[in-house]
Coordinates of C-alpha atoms in Angstrom, one line a residue:
V17 CA 91.8 113.1 44.6
Q18 CA 91.4 110.5 42.2
L19 CA 88.1 110.4 42.0
Q20 CA 88.0 114.4 41.5
R21 CA 90.1 113.6 38.7
A22 CA 88.0 110.9 37.1
L23 CA 85.1 113.9 37.3
Q24 CA 87.4 116.4 35.3
Q25 CA 88.6 113.4 32.8
N26 CA 84.1 113.1 32.2
A27 CA 84.2 109.6 33.9
P28 CA 80.3 109.0 34.2
A29 CA 79.3 111.4 36.9
A30 CA 76.8 109.1 39.2
P31 CA 79.0 106.1 40.2
V32 CA 82.2 108.5 40.8
Q33 CA 80.0 110.7 42.8
Y34 CA 79.0 107.7 44.9
L35 CA 82.2 106.6 45.5
I36 CA 82.9 110.1 46.5
G37 CA 80.1 110.1 49.1
A38 CA 81.3 106.7 50.5
V39 CA 85.1 108.1 51.1
R40 CA 83.7 111.1 52.6
A41 CA 81.6 108.8 54.7
L42 CA 84.1 106.7 55.9
Q43 CA 86.2 110.2 56.7
Q44 CA 83.2 110.9 59.0
R45 CA 82.4 113.9 56.7
D46 CA 78.9 113.2 56.3
A47 CA 78.0 116.9 54.6
D48 CA 80.4 116.2 51.8
A49 CA 78.8 112.4 51.6
I50 CA 75.6 113.8 51.4
S51 CA 76.6 116.4 48.6
A52 CA 78.2 113.9 46.8
W53 CA 75.0 111.4 47.0
E54 CA 72.4 114.0 46.0
S55 CA 74.8 115.1 42.6
A56 CA 75.1 111.1 42.3
L57 CA 71.0 111.0 42.4
A58 CA 70.7 114.0 40.5
A59 CA 72.9 112.2 37.5
R60 CA 69.8 109.4 37.4
Q61 CA 72.4 106.5 37.4
A62 CA 73.3 106.3 40.9
P63 CA 73.7 102.9 42.3
A64 CA 70.7 101.8 44.4
M65 CA 72.3 101.5 47.7
T66 CA 72.8 105.4 47.2
R67 CA 69.5 106.4 48.8
Q68 CA 69.9 104.6 51.7
L69 CA 73.2 105.4 52.4
L70 CA 72.0 109.4 51.9
V71 CA 69.4 109.0 54.5
E72 CA 71.3 107.4 57.1
A73 CA 74.0 110.0 56.6
L74 CA 71.1 112.9 57.3
L75 CA 70.0 111.1 60.3
R76 CA 73.5 111.1 61.6
R77 CA 73.4 114.8 61.3
G78 CA 70.1 115.1 63.2
E79 CA 68.3 116.0 59.5
G80 CA 65.4 114.0 60.2
S81 CA 63.1 115.9 58.0
N82 CA 65.4 116.2 55.1
A83 CA 65.8 112.3 55.6
A84 CA 61.8 112.0 55.6
R85 CA 61.6 113.9 52.2
V86 CA 64.1 111.4 50.8
M87 CA 62.4 108.5 52.1
A88 CA 58.8 110.0 50.7
D89 CA 60.4 110.4 47.1
V90 CA 61.1 106.5 47.2
G91 CA 58.0 105.7 48.9
S92 CA 57.9 101.7 48.7
T93 CA 59.9 101.1 45.8
L94 CA 62.6 99.9 47.9
A95 CA 60.9 97.3 50.2
S96 CA 63.2 95.4 52.2
P97 CA 64.1 94.6 56.1
D98 CA 66.8 97.3 55.6
W99 CA 64.7 99.9 54.2
T100 CA 61.8 98.9 56.9
R101 CA 64.3 100.0 59.6
L102 CA 65.5 103.0 58.2
M103 CA 62.0 104.1 57.4
A104 CA 61.5 103.4 61.3
A105 CA 64.5 105.3 62.4
V106 CA 63.4 108.2 60.2
H107 CA 59.6 107.9 61.8
I108 CA 61.6 108.0 65.5
A109 CA 64.0 111.2 64.5
T110 CA 61.0 113.2 63.0
G111 CA 58.8 112.6 66.4
N112 CA 56.4 109.8 65.1
A113 CA 57.3 107.1 67.5
A114 CA 53.6 105.8 67.3
D115 CA 54.4 105.3 63.1
A116 CA 57.6 103.2 63.5
I117 CA 55.8 101.3 66.2
A118 CA 53.0 100.2 64.3
L119 CA 55.8 99.7 61.0
L120 CA 57.7 97.5 63.4
D121 CA 55.4 95.5 64.8
T122 CA 54.2 94.6 61.6
H123 CA 57.7 93.9 60.4
L124 CA 58.4 91.7 63.5
A125 CA 55.6 89.6 63.1
A126 CA 56.7 88.3 60.2
T127 CA 60.7 88.4 61.3
E128 CA 60.7 88.1 64.9
D129 CA 64.4 87.6 65.3
D130 CA 65.5 90.8 63.8
A131 CA 67.5 92.2 66.6
D132 CA 67.9 95.5 65.1
A133 CA 64.2 96.1 64.5
Q134 CA 63.4 94.7 68.0
W135 CA 65.9 97.7 69.4
L136 CA 64.6 100.3 67.0
R137 CA 60.6 99.3 68.6
L138 CA 62.1 99.6 71.8
H139 CA 63.4 103.0 71.2
A140 CA 60.2 104.2 69.8
L141 CA 58.3 102.5 72.8
Y142 CA 60.5 104.6 75.0
A143 CA 59.8 107.6 73.1
E144 CA 55.7 107.2 73.1
A145 CA 56.4 105.9 77.3
I146 CA 58.1 109.8 78.0
K147 CA 55.1 111.1 76.4
G148 CA 52.7 109.5 78.8
N149 CA 51.5 106.8 76.0
G150 CA 51.8 102.9 76.5
R151 CA 54.1 102.8 79.4
D152 CA 53.1 99.5 80.4
R153 CA 54.1 98.2 76.9
F154 CA 57.6 99.8 77.1
A155 CA 58.4 98.5 80.6
A156 CA 57.5 94.6 79.6
E157 CA 59.5 94.9 76.5
A158 CA 62.6 96.7 78.2
R159 CA 62.2 94.2 80.9
R160 CA 62.2 91.4 78.4
Y161 CA 65.2 93.0 76.8
V162 CA 67.0 93.5 79.7
A163 CA 66.5 89.7 81.0
N164 CA 67.9 88.6 77.7
K165 CA 70.8 90.8 78.0
G166 CA 70.5 92.7 74.9
T167 CA 73.3 94.7 73.7
H168 CA 72.3 98.0 75.2
A169 CA 70.6 96.6 78.3
D170 CA 72.4 99.2 80.6
L171 CA 70.8 101.8 78.6
V172 CA 67.3 100.2 78.5
T173 CA 67.9 100.3 82.5
E174 CA 68.2 103.6 82.7
W175 CA 65.6 104.2 80.0
L176 CA 63.1 102.3 82.7
R177 CA 63.8 104.3 85.4
A178 CA 63.3 107.3 83.7
A179 CA 60.1 106.4 82.2
Q180 CA 58.8 105.4 86.0

């Protein structure tokens, strides 16, 4: 309510919309958060983090193609490990697991201890294995993940069974 009042009193729109988006996301109201963040971006003074939060909310709602559109609008100008992982997640969500694997292979060659990127790559490898591509690589990576007691080892064990 206070943030809505700030808008009514002509506070700078972009930062207020950014904060409204954050509050709505915390309330698990992603549709409202997306709307607020899109308004913040339209005002052209949104904090740099706005696009990343927008893409994450779109992915949570299963809107991979819209997330891909936001990513394409930005290009590689936001290059960072977080942005790389997010781009890989968008590739997976839009059915481009092979692109996600290529992106994550490059990223992990430089930062092999990135557990989140390793998990995303395993997810992409599984998506490809289900299509009949790269089953051996998936199986090897999955077994290594389970042996190392990865956070999602139980799920990966189920994936191994499904991919065989």
